[in-house]
Structures are given as C-alpha cells and as structure tokens.
C-alpha cells in the first residue's frame, strides 16, 4: 500500500440509521433547550461550496432560530480546522469525513452527526500549459500535483486518479497550494502540472481553458466511478464526549443544518446570490452559479449518511495510508444519523 504524502514544501503561508449511534440519547423534542448555547464551529475554507450549507444556515438565521449563538472559525484547510477541534479552540468541526477515520486510527474519537456532502466536490485536472495534448494518466509520472491540502480529500482523490494510470503517490510530487487566490499564479507559472481541488476554483480554471478535467467527483456518477461507491464528504462532527453531554445542542445544530439543506434543494440562482456574502462570488456571479450547478447534486438532501458510504471511505483511505487498518476502525462510531433523522422528520413538507 502506498502512504499518502505527509511532507512537502508549502508554496504559500497561509447497519441502520439508528444503529450507527454510539450513545443512548435522552428523549428529545421540539422544546428541548440546548445544553450549550454558544458554539464555535471550525471550518476549512468557508467560502468553498463544500461549506455552503453552513453559510446558508448562518445567513438565514437558522442557528438563532434554534436558540444558538454560533461563531464560525474559518481556516485555510480542513486539516487546520480539525486541529482547532482537537486543540479545543472549537466545539464542532466542519470538514471531510476522511478526517474522522484518520482521527480514530490515532485514538481520537469523534463522530459525524450531520452530513453536508454526499460526494467530495473535487475535480482533478491537468494543466493545458504543461500538457497541451495530454492523454494517459501515466504521463504524470515525475510531475508536480497541486492539492488543496496535504493529507486531505484532494490528495486522496489525486492518489485514486493516479492509481487508475498505474502510478503510486511516490511517483509524483505533491505540493500544497492552498486556496483559490494562490492557485492561478501557481498554475500559470508552471509550479504545478495538475491540480486536485474544489469548486468554484475548478470550474473557473476549466472555463478559462487552463485545466482539462480528467476525473470529476463533483457528481455522484463520477464519484461512484472513482471510489466504487458513495463517498461521504463534508460533515459536522464533534468529540463523542461532547455529543454525549450535549445531545440537545447537537440536535439544534442538526435542525439548523437540515433546514439549510432543505432550502438549497429548491433555491434558484437569484436566491443563492442574495444569500451568500458578496466576496464569495469572486467578482463573477454567472461563474459562481455555473460552479454551483456543477456541485449541486453532491449536496446532501437531508443530512443522513448512507450506511454504504462509510465503508467506501474506509476502503479508499486504507488503500493509501498504512496507518489506517480496516479491521481496527469501528465505523459504527464514526457517524450517527439519529439527529439528522429527527431533523428530517421535523421539517418534512
């Protein structure tokens, strides 16, 4: 097995629904008061579509409606957001499901209680500058691959794509390129030959003709083709101890998030534009909506993580990281659908 790259120079500073629950929840009802009203959520790159349901719930006042005061701590990457959670500067984390598996392998027990993304929302593209006539994946051997962050979903996806061409992680050089502001200059200067990243960045690069997309996990079809099944992505998770002690708070958070997910199902382009902060639009509203349409189907409908999704994630991660042993990961402790299920029933049309 090939280990996911851990060291690289940094270019820039900067089996049922309820069976997955690992605790016995007290009876929860509409009038239950949150045990903790002030909550800090650490998120990696809040402006990305990955985090859009959080932004919607925040902007539309759904957290306030649940009696919560939510502070959002924005970090450049999901890895940094996870570090904030483990360092106890945040109560909740919004990051990829893969982090939960990595944390359990390191004896850090956290659990997802609302799924935001049912696909990674990542695309892998090759630079048209480096490969004007690119064809096989094998041509990437010895090349530089830009990823949103090391030890992240973008690196995992890159490894999956490389494997399709018979390449290992060690056959390329992974470089962490950070957020959208840095990627254009990195790509145009030839510092990377391919990139694995999220939207709206990848749609921007694709429309400008700067990358050619060769693998697309922004769609359910592309995700299944690459990973062999549904791949859970962004989710809200917290330490098991926090969830046990604060079930009403977690329910309130789940209610707000599921309400936001439900709003996104029917929201039109104008609704999105009016709701997200102006600086998220990158100066081009049309391009932002085009990017949203690329990832729309990947957004969870109801916050519930499908039982077949967790095994898909574990198999993919264990295939590239020897520190993650399939037999030593208890998937039933990685997520619970209990809160999202209650929220779904509450907001049923």
mmCIF file of C-alpha atoms in Angstrom:
data_model
loop_
_atom_site.group_PDB
_atom_site.id
_atom_site.type_symbol
_atom_site.label_atom_id
_atom_site.label_comp_id
_atom_site.label_asym_id
_atom_site.label_seq_id
_atom_site.Cartn_x
_atom_site.Cartn_y
_atom_site.Cartn_z
ATOM 1 C CA UNK A 1 0.000 0.000 0.000
ATOM 2 C CA UNK A 2 1.161 3.495 -0.816
ATOM 3 C CA UNK A 3 1.165 6.003 2.019
ATOM 4 C CA UNK A 4 -0.457 9.353 1.430
ATOM 5 C CA UNK A 5 2.264 12.037 1.260
ATOM 6 C CA UNK A 6 2.883 13.703 4.625
ATOM 7 C CA UNK A 7 5.782 16.040 3.892
ATOM 8 C CA UNK A 8 6.150 18.576 1.107
ATOM 9 C CA UNK A 9 7.310 22.116 0.816
ATOM 10 C CA UNK A 10 4.484 24.589 1.230
ATOM 11 C CA UNK A 11 4.231 27.133 -1.576
ATOM 12 C CA UNK A 12 2.383 29.777 0.403
ATOM 13 C CA UNK A 13 1.893 30.668 4.015
ATOM 14 C CA UNK A 14 -1.375 30.925 4.661
ATOM 15 C CA UNK A 15 -26.329 -1.080 9.877
ATOM 16 C CA UNK A 16 -29.291 1.135 10.051
ATOM 17 C CA UNK A 17 -29.832 4.775 10.703
ATOM 18 C CA UNK A 18 -30.023 4.473 14.471
ATOM 19 C CA UNK A 19 -27.599 1.570 14.764
ATOM 20 C CA UNK A 20 -24.778 3.962 13.942
ATOM 21 C CA UNK A 21 -25.362 5.925 17.140
ATOM 22 C CA UNK A 22 -22.852 5.101 19.843
ATOM 23 C CA UNK A 23 -24.732 6.534 22.777
ATOM 24 C CA UNK A 24 -28.224 6.469 24.180
ATOM 25 C CA UNK A 25 -29.857 9.818 23.547
ATOM 26 C CA UNK A 26 -32.298 11.176 26.091
ATOM 27 C CA UNK A 27 -35.751 11.878 24.733
ATOM 28 C CA UNK A 28 -35.540 14.948 22.517
ATOM 29 C CA UNK A 29 -38.488 17.071 21.488
ATOM 30 C CA UNK A 30 -39.192 20.424 19.923
ATOM 31 C CA UNK A 31 -39.000 22.286 23.243
ATOM 32 C CA UNK A 32 -35.687 20.795 24.441
ATOM 33 C CA UNK A 33 -33.234 23.537 25.355
ATOM 34 C CA UNK A 34 -29.607 23.358 24.179
ATOM 35 C CA UNK A 35 -27.217 22.482 26.997
ATOM 36 C CA UNK A 36 -24.671 24.843 25.428
ATOM 37 C CA UNK A 37 -25.964 27.856 23.536
ATOM 38 C CA UNK A 38 -22.666 29.403 22.461
ATOM 39 C CA UNK A 39 -20.912 27.183 19.940
ATOM 40 C CA UNK A 40 -17.743 27.610 17.903
ATOM 41 C CA UNK A 41 -17.522 25.742 14.596
ATOM 42 C CA UNK A 42 -14.120 25.387 12.925
ATOM 43 C CA UNK A 43 -14.357 25.137 9.138
ATOM 44 C CA UNK A 44 -11.813 24.724 6.382
ATOM 45 C CA UNK A 45 -12.373 27.370 3.669
ATOM 46 C CA UNK A 46 -15.857 28.649 4.452
ATOM 47 C CA UNK A 47 -16.200 30.279 1.021
ATOM 48 C CA UNK A 48 -15.999 26.921 -0.786
ATOM 49 C CA UNK A 49 -19.191 25.162 -1.885
ATOM 50 C CA UNK A 50 -18.093 22.407 0.461
ATOM 51 C CA UNK A 51 -19.255 24.643 3.310
ATOM 52 C CA UNK A 52 -22.228 26.257 1.560
ATOM 53 C CA UNK A 53 -24.940 24.616 3.723
ATOM 54 C CA UNK A 54 -23.277 26.117 6.803
ATOM 55 C CA UNK A 55 -23.253 29.559 5.211
ATOM 56 C CA UNK A 56 -26.918 29.242 4.243
ATOM 57 C CA UNK A 57 -27.976 28.217 7.755
ATOM 58 C CA UNK A 58 -25.937 31.070 9.196
ATOM 59 C CA UNK A 59 -27.144 33.764 6.790
ATOM 60 C CA UNK A 60 -30.822 32.787 7.036
ATOM 61 C CA UNK A 61 -30.780 32.811 10.832
ATOM 62 C CA UNK A 62 -31.477 29.108 11.308
ATOM 63 C CA UNK A 63 -28.994 28.799 14.174
ATOM 64 C CA UNK A 64 -30.585 31.712 16.004
ATOM 65 C CA UNK A 65 -33.992 30.132 15.480
ATOM 66 C CA UNK A 66 -32.710 27.098 17.403
ATOM 67 C CA UNK A 67 -31.528 29.241 20.307
ATOM 68 C CA UNK A 68 -27.848 29.043 19.359
ATOM 69 C CA UNK A 69 -25.156 31.672 19.050
ATOM 70 C CA UNK A 70 -22.689 30.237 16.566
ATOM 71 C CA UNK A 71 -19.207 31.627 15.976
ATOM 72 C CA UNK A 72 -17.520 30.309 12.838
ATOM 73 C CA UNK A 73 -13.750 29.997 12.917
ATOM 74 C CA UNK A 74 -12.532 29.973 9.316
ATOM 75 C CA UNK A 75 -9.314 28.130 8.444
ATOM 76 C CA UNK A 76 -7.474 27.721 5.174
ATOM 77 C CA UNK A 77 -7.783 23.931 5.162
ATOM 78 C CA UNK A 78 -9.798 21.148 6.731
ATOM 79 C CA UNK A 79 -6.662 19.874 8.431
ATOM 80 C CA UNK A 80 -6.297 23.177 10.262
ATOM 81 C CA UNK A 81 -9.977 23.102 11.237
ATOM 82 C CA UNK A 82 -9.509 19.620 12.697
ATOM 83 C CA UNK A 83 -6.502 20.840 14.645
ATOM 84 C CA UNK A 84 -8.671 23.579 16.135
ATOM 85 C CA UNK A 85 -11.199 20.968 17.258
ATOM 86 C CA UNK A 86 -8.577 18.700 18.803
ATOM 87 C CA UNK A 87 -6.907 21.703 20.412
ATOM 88 C CA UNK A 88 -10.290 22.626 21.934
ATOM 89 C CA UNK A 89 -10.465 26.076 20.408
ATOM 90 C CA UNK A 90 -13.643 24.891 18.660
ATOM 91 C CA UNK A 91 -16.561 22.729 19.792
ATOM 92 C CA UNK A 92 -17.572 21.421 16.371
ATOM 93 C CA UNK A 93 -15.705 20.884 13.113
ATOM 94 C CA UNK A 94 -16.885 21.078 9.526
ATOM 95 C CA UNK A 95 -14.505 19.031 7.407
ATOM 96 C CA UNK A 96 -14.339 15.873 5.330
ATOM 97 C CA UNK A 97 -15.470 12.504 6.664
ATOM 98 C CA UNK A 98 -11.987 11.132 5.994
ATOM 99 C CA UNK A 99 -10.665 13.122 8.963
ATOM 100 C CA UNK A 100 -12.922 11.145 11.302
ATOM 101 C CA UNK A 101 -11.352 7.890 10.156
ATOM 102 C CA UNK A 102 -7.825 9.268 10.480
ATOM 103 C CA UNK A 103 -8.596 10.545 13.971
ATOM 104 C CA UNK A 104 -9.973 7.206 15.125
ATOM 105 C CA UNK A 105 -6.835 5.495 13.793
ATOM 106 C CA UNK A 106 -4.926 7.879 16.067
ATOM 107 C CA UNK A 107 -7.196 7.044 19.025
ATOM 108 C CA UNK A 108 -9.084 10.344 18.793
ATOM 109 C CA UNK A 109 -12.812 9.534 18.863
ATOM 110 C CA UNK A 110 -15.059 11.963 17.021
ATOM 111 C CA UNK A 111 -18.373 11.400 15.310
ATOM 112 C CA UNK A 112 -20.290 12.926 12.424
ATOM 113 C CA UNK A 113 -23.881 13.899 13.212
ATOM 114 C CA UNK A 114 -24.881 15.796 10.044
ATOM 115 C CA UNK A 115 -23.708 15.051 6.503
ATOM 116 C CA UNK A 116 -23.363 18.079 4.229
ATOM 117 C CA UNK A 117 -21.818 16.494 1.138
ATOM 118 C CA UNK A 118 -22.579 13.111 -0.408
ATOM 119 C CA UNK A 119 -19.699 13.480 -2.870
ATOM 120 C CA UNK A 120 -16.234 15.049 -2.397
ATOM 121 C CA UNK A 121 -16.917 18.041 -4.720
ATOM 122 C CA UNK A 122 -13.357 17.733 -6.010
ATOM 123 C CA UNK A 123 -12.147 17.646 -9.597
ATOM 124 C CA UNK A 124 -8.757 16.559 -10.910
ATOM 125 C CA UNK A 125 -7.447 18.495 -13.877
ATOM 126 C CA UNK A 126 -4.221 18.655 -15.838
ATOM 127 C CA UNK A 127 -2.645 21.955 -16.815
ATOM 128 C CA UNK A 128 -3.174 22.745 -20.506
ATOM 129 C CA UNK A 129 0.080 24.685 -20.300
ATOM 130 C CA UNK A 130 2.025 21.607 -19.194
ATOM 131 C CA UNK A 131 0.016 19.134 -21.278
ATOM 132 C CA UNK A 132 -1.472 20.764 -24.381
ATOM 133 C CA UNK A 133 -2.002 17.299 -25.870
ATOM 134 C CA UNK A 134 -2.331 15.228 -22.705
ATOM 135 C CA UNK A 135 -3.805 11.742 -22.977
ATOM 136 C CA UNK A 136 -2.765 8.981 -20.498
ATOM 137 C CA UNK A 137 -2.530 9.401 -16.739
ATOM 138 C CA UNK A 138 0.874 7.705 -16.847
ATOM 139 C CA UNK A 139 2.285 10.935 -18.330
ATOM 140 C CA UNK A 140 2.007 12.490 -14.857
ATOM 141 C CA UNK A 141 4.915 10.431 -13.549
ATOM 142 C CA UNK A 142 7.535 12.728 -12.050
ATOM 143 C CA UNK A 143 5.242 15.746 -12.328
ATOM 144 C CA UNK A 144 4.030 18.197 -9.677
ATOM 145 C CA UNK A 145 0.448 17.828 -8.454
ATOM 146 C CA UNK A 146 -1.181 20.717 -6.621
ATOM 147 C CA UNK A 147 -3.612 19.802 -3.851
ATOM 148 C CA UNK A 148 -5.777 21.951 -1.605
ATOM 149 C CA UNK A 149 -4.009 20.495 1.440
ATOM 150 C CA UNK A 150 -1.790 17.545 2.216
ATOM 151 C CA UNK A 151 -3.427 14.585 3.978
ATOM 152 C CA UNK A 152 -6.799 15.760 2.706
ATOM 153 C CA UNK A 153 -9.590 14.598 0.419
ATOM 154 C CA UNK A 154 -7.932 16.401 -2.501
ATOM 155 C CA UNK A 155 -4.751 14.360 -2.040
ATOM 156 C CA UNK A 156 -6.722 11.131 -1.615
ATOM 157 C CA UNK A 157 -8.592 11.796 -4.845
ATOM 158 C CA UNK A 158 -5.330 12.534 -6.661
ATOM 159 C CA UNK A 159 -3.949 9.203 -5.455
ATOM 160 C CA UNK A 160 -7.073 7.420 -6.690
ATOM 161 C CA UNK A 161 -6.726 9.032 -10.117
ATOM 162 C CA UNK A 162 -3.022 8.200 -10.332
ATOM 163 C CA UNK A 163 -3.734 4.573 -9.441
ATOM 164 C CA UNK A 164 -6.002 4.329 -12.472
ATOM 165 C CA UNK A 165 -2.932 5.029 -14.583
ATOM 166 C CA UNK A 166 -0.720 2.608 -12.703
ATOM 167 C CA UNK A 167 1.064 5.307 -10.709
ATOM 168 C CA UNK A 168 1.762 5.478 -6.978
ATOM 169 C CA UNK A 169 1.806 8.541 -4.756
ATOM 170 C CA UNK A 170 5.608 8.377 -4.689
ATOM 171 C CA UNK A 171 5.726 8.699 -8.492
ATOM 172 C CA UNK A 172 4.712 12.373 -8.308
ATOM 173 C CA UNK A 173 5.472 15.407 -6.165
ATOM 174 C CA UNK A 174 2.544 16.751 -4.144
ATOM 175 C CA UNK A 175 2.523 20.450 -3.374
ATOM 176 C CA UNK A 176 0.026 22.179 -1.107
ATOM 177 C CA UNK A 177 -1.323 25.180 -2.972
ATOM 178 C CA UNK A 178 -3.926 26.455 -0.513
ATOM 179 C CA UNK A 179 -6.974 28.391 -1.605
ATOM 180 C CA UNK A 180 -8.194 29.887 -4.871
ATOM 181 C CA UNK A 181 -6.252 33.128 -4.551
ATOM 182 C CA UNK A 182 -2.947 31.307 -4.906
ATOM 183 C CA UNK A 183 -3.752 28.627 -7.448
ATOM 184 C CA UNK A 184 -3.910 30.710 -10.608
ATOM 185 C CA UNK A 185 -0.380 32.077 -10.221
ATOM 186 C CA UNK A 186 0.938 28.628 -9.283
ATOM 187 C CA UNK A 187 -0.641 27.048 -12.341
ATOM 188 C CA UNK A 188 0.314 29.803 -14.761
ATOM 189 C CA UNK A 189 3.929 29.855 -13.604
ATOM 190 C CA UNK A 190 4.278 26.119 -14.159
ATOM 191 C CA UNK A 191 4.868 25.320 -10.496
ATOM 192 C CA UNK A 192 2.286 22.534 -10.811
ATOM 193 C CA UNK A 193 1.338 20.353 -13.773
ATOM 194 C CA UNK A 194 -2.012 19.157 -12.474
ATOM 195 C CA UNK A 195 -4.362 20.086 -9.676
ATOM 196 C CA UNK A 196 -6.876 18.394 -7.391
ATOM 197 C CA UNK A 197 -9.191 20.970 -5.838
ATOM 198 C CA UNK A 198 -12.742 22.097 -5.094
ATOM 199 C CA UNK A 199 -15.213 24.471 -6.708
ATOM 200 C CA UNK A 200 -15.701 27.247 -7.593
ATOM 201 C CA UNK A 201 -11.970 27.172 -8.377
ATOM 202 C CA UNK A 202 -12.028 24.162 -10.711
ATOM 203 C CA UNK A 203 -14.939 25.496 -12.759
ATOM 204 C CA UNK A 204 -13.115 28.813 -13.123
ATOM 205 C CA UNK A 205 -9.960 27.065 -14.345
ATOM 206 C CA UNK A 206 -11.975 24.815 -16.651
ATOM 207 C CA UNK A 207 -13.899 27.701 -18.234
ATOM 208 C CA UNK A 208 -10.694 29.692 -18.725
ATOM 209 C CA UNK A 209 -9.207 26.686 -20.523
ATOM 210 C CA UNK A 210 -6.355 26.433 -18.027
ATOM 211 C CA UNK A 211 -7.094 22.863 -16.967
ATOM 212 C CA UNK A 212 -8.600 19.813 -18.607
ATOM 213 C CA UNK A 213 -10.742 17.842 -16.135
ATOM 214 C CA UNK A 214 -9.938 14.134 -16.288
ATOM 215 C CA UNK A 215 -11.749 12.937 -13.158
ATOM 216 C CA UNK A 216 -14.781 14.544 -11.561
ATOM 217 C CA UNK A 217 -16.002 13.818 -8.021
ATOM 218 C CA UNK A 218 -18.341 16.793 -8.111
ATOM 219 C CA UNK A 219 -21.035 14.469 -9.458
ATOM 220 C CA UNK A 220 -22.492 11.297 -7.968
ATOM 221 C CA UNK A 221 -21.699 9.351 -11.139
ATOM 222 C CA UNK A 222 -18.081 10.478 -11.248
ATOM 223 C CA UNK A 223 -17.685 9.742 -7.540
ATOM 224 C CA UNK A 224 -19.002 6.199 -7.878
ATOM 225 C CA UNK A 225 -16.771 5.546 -10.885
ATOM 226 C CA UNK A 226 -13.662 6.656 -8.999
ATOM 227 C CA UNK A 227 -14.318 5.345 -5.490
ATOM 228 C CA UNK A 228 -16.520 2.361 -6.271
ATOM 229 C CA UNK A 229 -19.467 3.647 -4.236
ATOM 230 C CA UNK A 230 -20.865 6.705 -2.447
ATOM 231 C CA UNK A 231 -18.125 8.739 -0.800
ATOM 232 C CA UNK A 232 -19.160 10.885 2.188
ATOM 233 C CA UNK A 233 -17.591 14.308 2.239
ATOM 234 C CA UNK A 234 -18.191 17.407 4.348
ATOM 235 C CA UNK A 235 -19.943 16.830 7.655
ATOM 236 C CA UNK A 236 -20.349 18.323 11.092
ATOM 237 C CA UNK A 237 -18.531 16.284 13.709
ATOM 238 C CA UNK A 238 -17.548 16.568 17.333
ATOM 239 C CA UNK A 239 -15.807 14.526 20.040
ATOM 240 C CA UNK A 240 -18.000 11.679 21.282
ATOM 241 C CA UNK A 241 -17.879 13.096 24.780
ATOM 242 C CA UNK A 242 -19.285 16.438 23.591
ATOM 243 C CA UNK A 243 -22.150 14.692 21.807
ATOM 244 C CA UNK A 244 -22.986 12.589 24.864
ATOM 245 C CA UNK A 245 -23.040 15.639 27.131
ATOM 246 C CA UNK A 246 -24.836 17.966 24.709
ATOM 247 C CA UNK A 247 -27.480 15.993 22.792
ATOM 248 C CA UNK A 248 -29.946 18.894 22.673
ATOM 249 C CA UNK A 249 -27.257 21.238 21.373
ATOM 250 C CA UNK A 250 -26.325 18.731 18.669
ATOM 251 C CA UNK A 251 -29.995 18.351 17.797
ATOM 252 C CA UNK A 252 -30.358 22.117 17.489
ATOM 253 C CA UNK A 253 -27.324 22.221 15.181
ATOM 254 C CA UNK A 254 -28.721 19.341 13.127
ATOM 255 C CA UNK A 255 -32.086 21.093 12.879
ATOM 256 C CA UNK A 256 -30.474 24.258 11.550
ATOM 257 C CA UNK A 257 -28.270 22.413 9.073
ATOM 258 C CA UNK A 258 -31.015 20.127 7.734
ATOM 259 C CA UNK A 259 -33.242 23.163 7.322
ATOM 260 C CA UNK A 260 -30.454 24.788 5.289
ATOM 261 C CA UNK A 261 -30.045 21.644 3.174
ATOM 262 C CA UNK A 262 -33.772 21.602 2.527
ATOM 263 C CA UNK A 263 -33.665 25.273 1.444
ATOM 264 C CA UNK A 264 -30.864 24.509 -1.020
ATOM 265 C CA UNK A 265 -32.957 21.832 -2.745
ATOM 266 C CA UNK A 266 -35.329 24.412 -4.195
ATOM 267 C CA UNK A 267 -33.237 27.602 -4.185
ATOM 268 C CA UNK A 268 -32.798 29.309 -7.520
ATOM 269 C CA UNK A 269 -29.710 31.193 -8.752
ATOM 270 C CA UNK A 270 -31.118 34.503 -7.518
ATOM 271 C CA UNK A 271 -31.751 33.060 -4.071
ATOM 272 C CA UNK A 272 -28.156 31.856 -3.816
ATOM 273 C CA UNK A 273 -26.704 35.168 -4.987
ATOM 274 C CA UNK A 274 -28.777 37.138 -2.492
ATOM 275 C CA UNK A 275 -27.841 34.889 0.424
ATOM 276 C CA UNK A 276 -24.094 34.262 0.234
ATOM 277 C CA UNK A 277 -21.631 37.056 1.106
ATOM 278 C CA UNK A 278 -20.624 39.207 -1.848
ATOM 279 C CA UNK A 279 -16.938 38.273 -1.605
ATOM 280 C CA UNK A 280 -17.822 34.590 -2.188
ATOM 281 C CA UNK A 281 -18.884 35.442 -5.740
ATOM 282 C CA UNK A 282 -15.310 36.162 -6.862
ATOM 283 C CA UNK A 283 -16.495 39.156 -8.871
ATOM 284 C CA UNK A 284 -18.447 36.996 -11.342
ATOM 285 C CA UNK A 285 -21.970 35.995 -10.363
ATOM 286 C CA UNK A 286 -22.560 33.979 -13.530
ATOM 287 C CA UNK A 287 -19.426 31.937 -12.981
ATOM 288 C CA UNK A 288 -20.349 31.358 -9.346
ATOM 289 C CA UNK A 289 -23.748 29.967 -10.330
ATOM 290 C CA UNK A 290 -22.151 27.818 -13.042
ATOM 291 C CA UNK A 291 -19.873 26.397 -10.373
ATOM 292 C CA UNK A 292 -22.797 25.809 -8.027
ATOM 293 C CA UNK A 293 -24.628 23.877 -10.725
ATOM 294 C CA UNK A 294 -21.586 21.604 -11.064
ATOM 295 C CA UNK A 295 -21.782 20.542 -7.417
ATOM 296 C CA UNK A 296 -25.481 20.890 -6.663
ATOM 297 C CA UNK A 297 -26.314 17.191 -6.773
ATOM 298 C CA UNK A 298 -23.438 16.415 -4.417
ATOM 299 C CA UNK A 299 -25.043 18.384 -1.577
ATOM 300 C CA UNK A 300 -26.807 16.174 0.939
ATOM 301 C CA UNK A 301 -30.595 16.239 0.769
ATOM 302 C CA UNK A 302 -31.274 15.542 4.428
ATOM 303 C CA UNK A 303 -28.047 15.286 6.443
ATOM 304 C CA UNK A 304 -28.211 11.486 6.565
ATOM 305 C CA UNK A 305 -25.090 9.446 5.797
ATOM 306 C CA UNK A 306 -25.862 6.291 3.797
ATOM 307 C CA UNK A 307 -24.687 3.096 5.506
ATOM 308 C CA UNK A 308 -22.775 2.001 2.398
ATOM 309 C CA UNK A 309 -20.859 5.301 2.253
ATOM 310 C CA UNK A 310 -18.666 4.845 5.341
ATOM 311 C CA UNK A 311 -17.183 1.520 4.110
ATOM 312 C CA UNK A 312 -16.375 3.156 0.770
ATOM 313 C CA UNK A 313 -14.432 5.883 2.562
ATOM 314 C CA UNK A 314 -12.571 3.429 4.779
ATOM 315 C CA UNK A 315 -11.556 1.224 1.840
ATOM 316 C CA UNK A 316 -10.269 4.204 -0.132
ATOM 317 C CA UNK A 317 -8.282 5.655 2.768
ATOM 318 C CA UNK A 318 -6.827 2.334 3.921
ATOM 319 C CA UNK A 319 -5.679 1.632 0.371
ATOM 320 C CA UNK A 320 -3.243 4.554 0.513
ATOM 321 C CA UNK A 321 -2.477 5.024 4.206
ATOM 322 C CA UNK A 322 -0.962 2.006 6.017
ATOM 323 C CA UNK A 323 -1.619 3.674 9.384
ATOM 324 C CA UNK A 324 -5.336 3.087 8.806
ATOM 325 C CA UNK A 325 -6.172 -0.597 9.337
ATOM 326 C CA UNK A 326 -9.619 -1.650 8.146
ATOM 327 C CA UNK A 327 -10.035 -4.180 10.937
ATOM 328 C CA UNK A 328 -9.215 -1.619 13.633
ATOM 329 C CA UNK A 329 -11.736 1.038 12.597
ATOM 330 C CA UNK A 330 -15.197 0.819 14.136
ATOM 331 C CA UNK A 331 -17.361 2.519 11.520
ATOM 332 C CA UNK A 332 -20.393 2.495 13.838
ATOM 333 C CA UNK A 333 -18.553 5.072 15.951
ATOM 334 C CA UNK A 334 -17.716 7.351 13.038
ATOM 335 C CA UNK A 335 -21.243 8.631 12.483
ATOM 336 C CA UNK A 336 -24.788 8.765 13.787
ATOM 337 C CA UNK A 337 -27.905 9.585 11.798
ATOM 338 C CA UNK A 338 -30.101 9.950 14.887
ATOM 339 C CA UNK A 339 -30.018 13.766 14.939
ATOM 340 C CA UNK A 340 -30.436 14.268 11.196
ATOM 341 C CA UNK A 341 -33.301 11.785 11.128
ATOM 342 C CA UNK A 342 -35.170 13.735 13.806
ATOM 343 C CA UNK A 343 -34.493 16.989 11.969
ATOM 344 C CA UNK A 344 -35.722 15.487 8.720
ATOM 345 C CA UNK A 345 -38.989 14.461 10.366
ATOM 346 C CA UNK A 346 -39.381 17.908 11.878
ATOM 347 C CA UNK A 347 -39.023 19.701 8.550
ATOM 348 C CA UNK A 348 -40.912 17.186 6.459
ATOM 349 C CA UNK A 349 -43.067 19.020 3.949
#
